Amino acid sequence: MMEEEELEFVEELEAVLQLTPDVQLAIEQVFPSQDPLDRADFNAVEYINALFPTEQSLANIDEVVNKIRLKIRRLDDNIRTVVRGQTNVGQDGRQALEEAQKAIQQLFGKIKDIKDKAEKSEQMVKEITRDIKQLDHAKRHLTTSITTLNHLHMLAGGVDSLEAMTRRRQYGEVANLLQGVMNVLEHFHKYMGIPQIRQLSERVKAAQTELGQQILADFEEAFPSQGTKRPGGPSNVLRDACLVANILDPRIKQDIIKKFIKQHLSEYLVLFQENQDVAWLDKIDRRYAWIKRQLVDYEEKYGRMFPREWYMTERIAVEFCHVTRTELAKIMRTRAKEIEVKLLLFAIQRTTNFEGFLAKRFSGCTLTDGTLKKLDSPPPSTNPFLEDEPAPEMEELAMEKGDLDQPKKPKAPDNPFHGIVSKCFEPHLYVYIESQDKNLGELIDRFVADFKAQGPPKPNTDEGGAVLPSCADLFVYYKKCMVQCSQLSTGEPMIALTTIFQKYLREYAWKILSGNLPKTTSSSGGLTISSLLKEKEGSEVAKFTLEELCLICSILSTAEYCLATTQQLEEKLKEKVDVSLIERINLTGEMDTFSTVISSSIQLLVQDLDAACDPALTAMSKMQWQNVEHVGDQSPYVTSVILHIKQNVPIIRDNLASTRKYFTQFCIKFANSFIPKFITHLFKCKPISMVGAEQLLLDTHSLKMVLLDLPSIGSQVVRKAPASYTKIVVKGMTWAEMILKVVMAPHEPSVVFVDNYIKLLTDCNTETFQKILDMKGLKRSEQSCMLELFRQRLPTPPSGPEGSSSLSLLAPTPEQESSRIRKLEKLIKKRL
């Protein structure tokens, strides 16, 4: 009965006790067990089946039941022991909590006692140190009072001594004493409210004022404004007075310096008066020689009188420069008509040399004129005078190679005196600019005369087309002018010189380059070419001679050289000119002019070769293609075209070897001109028989191969033609081949013919279709039906690359082509 109750209790417990997966996992981790009874998903039926898998195993059922009952009793005992052990846990916990509370109360009482004792200790320490603090304050105040009294004593005695030494002019002692008195007086700034202290301060100021007036009077006496310098050289008194002036108001020092320099340069103003012969520019060397002697004389006589930090030698030189600049500007305004280019350049050269001498001798630290370049604040623009310019020989060599000084990083100026005198010449640089204008005009005229006298350049097939020597001479002269002008000024004169450069660059392009291109009778697009002669049997086509072709190539190479060098010239001018004027330097128009000359030269070469091929194309269109009975070798007109190409192209390629890109342009322009013209003449060949169309297709393929080989034709070195050129030739000549393939196709049935035309040519133009029908020799009635069917069969315009993909359909299908077309293709392949 009890066992049944226990089983019911277990079932109720299992129904109520459902542990979560997390709890079950935690139990398994803490109490790992392999017993099936401990598993969360325990199944009693499966467990019993595992114990009694067969009927024979049921014989041991009593033994198994006894083991399970024994295990249950053990578990009950364990549970009972644990439950009984937990009955006293609550009471023990309450007892432990009460003990902890009592311990906390005891600890709180002890902390309070410690705090009270600490407060008492602090109060005791304050009482002990109160007297010590009072003693410290008293000591500090006493020390301050003693120090102040000592300073007061020193100040009072120093003021008395200072007044006495001032009266006796004992400047050496005054210099040391005055500095000490002023240092001591700084300690009494906060005591100025005391009458005695204020009185001492006023006495010091009065002594300083008296010293300044006295020192200025001594210098005036030693170096009077009128008369000669004091004989016997400087005195020790004045040297000591300079030391005192260093301490006094800076205006005293400035007055001394100003009066001394003015007196030192008074002789210069007399010797080089405006009405004196030595004052003119041709004797400008004497001015600089005079100041050099004066500087040497100053160093010998007065070098030790003034302190080194006054930089008196440099100040004299700077004031001399200011005076000289003013005097030269005045005399040049008065005698402006007498200024010549050589005289002006002479004076500027001597002046810049003198400025360079000053830069080597002095640091420029005394310069105060904001317009001058100073070492401590270099401007962002390049100072051309300070650059290391290449030697003239190197300049000419660089110009011959087409390298006009690659742009360099601007260097910081190292001559702070640049322009301190030479700036006065800038208003008169128009004389120099006018001279360069005249010289460049004469240079261009000489180039024209030399070209006429020497004739065109000789053919050159080894090193490419020769650049005209006059081009290098022009840019070498430009270089020299630019460097020279940049040394004179980096302002408006450089802009004026740039305008002159632009003028004669255009004149060179017009008179030397465009003006010497071969002239012909007819005009096309602004350019001339040989008259288009009709070719007769055995006659020669009129075209440019070998010398004329070489001349065109030489002019093209020269124009390319000028284009590149003009661009470099523009960059160099922008480096030389002031930053504010850079935007006014623009040689784009001149570069466009040279580009026009290049285009004109290429067009002349194209038109010459194109015109030479015209008679052959005319002969092709006049042949009776309906009477051709069999397909043979290439036709005579093809041989004539190839002959002209082989005659002209190697000459042009060899003379443009140094400018390969323009030779490529020539090839592209010729292909763009010849192929449309060939197709136009192809449409004129009507009517055409089937055999005639086969012959034309063979000729077209021959011309296509020649054109693809055009860039390297007749050359020992075979180069791959540029992709851009090859694409043009393949596209144009393939279209011509497609035209002939359509002509060769039978026109019956009409639907197949029209579809074949649309697929091969992808041309929806009825005029082109009309020309195809004319070439086939169809009657008008048949053409009308074909045209109507063509309009009906026209597809909608394709989108994307599909429209151009049909050009690649070169091989006809059996439904679109006859057996004769396939036979012709085999013949072409066999010949290739």
Tab-separated table of N, CA and C in Angstrom, residues 400-451:
chain	number	residue	atom	x	y	z
A	400	GLU	N	69.362	74.456	-79.258
A	400	GLU	CA	69.430	73.628	-80.454
A	400	GLU	C	68.728	72.297	-80.244
A	401	LYS	N	68.758	71.821	-78.997
A	401	LYS	CA	68.098	70.553	-78.684
A	401	LYS	C	66.624	70.744	-78.360
A	402	GLY	N	66.165	71.996	-78.401
A	402	GLY	CA	64.757	72.238	-78.108
A	402	GLY	C	64.423	72.224	-76.643
A	403	ASP	N	65.417	72.476	-75.818
A	403	ASP	CA	65.170	72.423	-74.368
A	403	ASP	C	65.461	73.793	-73.788
A	404	LEU	N	64.438	74.587	-73.657
A	404	LEU	CA	64.604	75.953	-73.149
A	404	LEU	C	64.464	75.950	-71.650
A	405	ASP	N	65.513	75.492	-70.977
A	405	ASP	CA	65.527	75.534	-69.504
A	405	ASP	C	64.258	74.965	-68.906
A	406	GLN	N	64.315	73.701	-68.581
A	406	GLN	CA	63.152	73.087	-67.923
A	406	GLN	C	62.800	73.854	-66.656
A	407	PRO	N	61.515	73.990	-66.331
A	407	PRO	CA	61.137	74.746	-65.130
A	407	PRO	C	61.813	74.213	-63.887
A	408	LYS	N	62.377	75.130	-63.119
A	408	LYS	CA	63.053	74.748	-61.884
A	408	LYS	C	62.273	75.297	-60.692
A	409	LYS	N	62.527	74.707	-59.576
A	409	LYS	CA	61.896	75.180	-58.349
A	409	LYS	C	62.485	76.541	-57.985
A	410	PRO	N	61.640	77.536	-57.736
A	410	PRO	CA	62.167	78.858	-57.403
A	410	PRO	C	63.086	78.798	-56.190
A	411	LYS	N	64.194	79.499	-56.316
A	411	LYS	CA	65.167	79.545	-55.235
A	411	LYS	C	64.963	80.802	-54.395
A	412	ALA	N	65.217	80.678	-53.128
A	412	ALA	CA	65.080	81.822	-52.234
A	412	ALA	C	66.133	82.863	-52.597
A	413	PRO	N	65.777	84.133	-52.690
A	413	PRO	CA	66.747	85.151	-53.084
A	413	PRO	C	67.840	85.299	-52.045
A	414	ASP	N	69.083	85.456	-52.516
A	414	ASP	CA	70.197	85.641	-51.608
A	414	ASP	C	70.825	87.013	-51.774
A	415	ASN	N	70.165	87.927	-52.482
A	415	ASN	CA	70.668	89.283	-52.659
A	415	ASN	C	69.596	90.264	-52.199
A	416	PRO	N	69.620	90.661	-50.946
A	416	PRO	CA	68.589	91.595	-50.472
A	416	PRO	C	68.733	92.991	-51.055
A	417	PHE	N	69.870	93.266	-51.690
A	417	PHE	CA	70.104	94.606	-52.249
A	417	PHE	C	69.686	94.707	-53.706
A	418	HIS	N	69.143	93.618	-54.264
A	418	HIS	CA	68.772	93.669	-55.676
A	418	HIS	C	67.655	94.706	-55.885
A	419	GLY	N	67.900	95.635	-56.773
A	419	GLY	CA	66.929	96.674	-57.086
A	419	GLY	C	67.023	97.903	-56.222
A	420	ILE	N	67.910	97.921	-55.240
A	420	ILE	CA	67.977	99.075	-54.342
A	420	ILE	C	68.428	100.328	-55.085
A	421	VAL	N	69.234	100.160	-56.140
A	421	VAL	CA	69.622	101.288	-57.006
A	421	VAL	C	69.042	101.095	-58.397
A	422	SER	N	69.142	99.878	-58.917
A	422	SER	CA	68.764	99.637	-60.316
A	422	SER	C	67.275	99.834	-60.571
A	423	LYS	N	66.476	99.949	-59.523
A	423	LYS	CA	65.043	100.161	-59.730
A	423	LYS	C	64.765	101.490	-60.442
A	424	CYS	N	65.696	102.445	-60.333
A	424	CYS	CA	65.486	103.742	-60.978
A	424	CYS	C	65.533	103.642	-62.499
A	425	PHE	N	66.119	102.558	-63.028
A	425	PHE	CA	66.220	102.426	-64.489
A	425	PHE	C	64.935	101.877	-65.103
A	426	GLU	N	64.049	101.326	-64.283
A	426	GLU	CA	62.873	100.654	-64.823
A	426	GLU	C	61.996	101.572	-65.672
A	427	PRO	N	61.733	102.849	-65.276
A	427	PRO	CA	60.898	103.697	-66.137
A	427	PRO	C	61.504	103.963	-67.511
A	428	HIS	N	62.792	103.718	-67.691
A	428	HIS	CA	63.466	104.018	-68.964
A	428	HIS	C	63.769	102.754	-69.755
A	429	LEU	N	63.248	101.612	-69.311
A	429	LEU	CA	63.521	100.375	-70.025
A	429	LEU	C	62.770	100.282	-71.349
A	430	TYR	N	61.860	101.232	-71.594
A	430	TYR	CA	61.204	101.241	-72.893
A	430	TYR	C	62.229	101.403	-74.008
A	431	VAL	N	63.329	102.075	-73.704
A	431	VAL	CA	64.403	102.214	-74.700
A	431	VAL	C	64.949	100.839	-75.059
A	432	TYR	N	65.140	100.001	-74.037
A	432	TYR	CA	65.644	98.645	-74.266
A	432	TYR	C	64.615	97.814	-75.036
A	433	ILE	N	63.338	97.939	-74.659
A	433	ILE	CA	62.290	97.171	-75.336
A	433	ILE	C	62.195	97.570	-76.803
A	434	GLU	N	62.238	98.876	-77.083
A	434	GLU	CA	62.187	99.345	-78.472
A	434	GLU	C	63.388	98.835	-79.264
A	435	SER	N	64.534	98.793	-78.609
A	435	SER	CA	65.724	98.285	-79.278
A	435	SER	C	65.582	96.809	-79.629
A	436	GLN	N	65.021	96.033	-78.697
A	436	GLN	CA	64.833	94.616	-78.979
A	436	GLN	C	63.796	94.414	-80.079
A	437	ASP	N	62.792	95.268	-80.106
A	437	ASP	CA	61.798	95.203	-81.183
A	437	ASP	C	62.474	95.410	-82.537
A	438	LYS	N	63.341	96.395	-82.609
A	438	LYS	CA	64.060	96.679	-83.856
A	438	LYS	C	64.998	95.534	-84.216
A	439	ASN	N	65.728	95.031	-83.220
A	439	ASN	CA	66.687	93.958	-83.492
A	439	ASN	C	65.980	92.690	-83.967
A	440	LEU	N	64.846	92.367	-83.334
A	440	LEU	CA	64.123	91.171	-83.749
A	440	LEU	C	63.529	91.323	-85.147
A	441	GLY	N	63.082	92.539	-85.484
A	441	GLY	CA	62.598	92.770	-86.837
A	441	GLY	C	63.701	92.562	-87.870
A	442	GLU	N	64.900	93.088	-87.564
A	442	GLU	CA	66.030	92.883	-88.468
A	442	GLU	C	66.421	91.411	-88.529
A	443	LEU	N	66.296	90.704	-87.400
A	443	LEU	CA	66.643	89.280	-87.380
A	443	LEU	C	65.689	88.481	-88.263
A	444	ILE	N	64.397	88.777	-88.201
A	444	ILE	CA	63.434	88.084	-89.043
A	444	ILE	C	63.712	88.376	-90.518
A	445	ASP	N	64.005	89.633	-90.834
A	445	ASP	CA	64.323	89.975	-92.227
A	445	ASP	C	65.564	89.227	-92.698
A	446	ARG	N	66.550	89.088	-91.822
A	446	ARG	CA	67.774	88.358	-92.206
A	446	ARG	C	67.457	86.881	-92.420
A	447	PHE	N	66.563	86.328	-91.584
A	447	PHE	CA	66.171	84.936	-91.792
A	447	PHE	C	65.518	84.753	-93.152
A	448	VAL	N	64.633	85.688	-93.527
A	448	VAL	CA	63.956	85.602	-94.821
A	448	VAL	C	64.956	85.679	-95.957
A	449	ALA	N	65.911	86.626	-95.834
A	449	ALA	CA	66.915	86.779	-96.887
A	449	ALA	C	67.816	85.547	-96.979
A	450	ASP	N	68.221	85.019	-95.846
A	450	ASP	CA	69.080	83.827	-95.854
A	450	ASP	C	68.356	82.641	-96.473
A	451	PHE	N	67.067	82.500	-96.179
A	451	PHE	CA	66.314	81.375	-96.745
A	451	PHE	C	66.233	81.484	-98.259
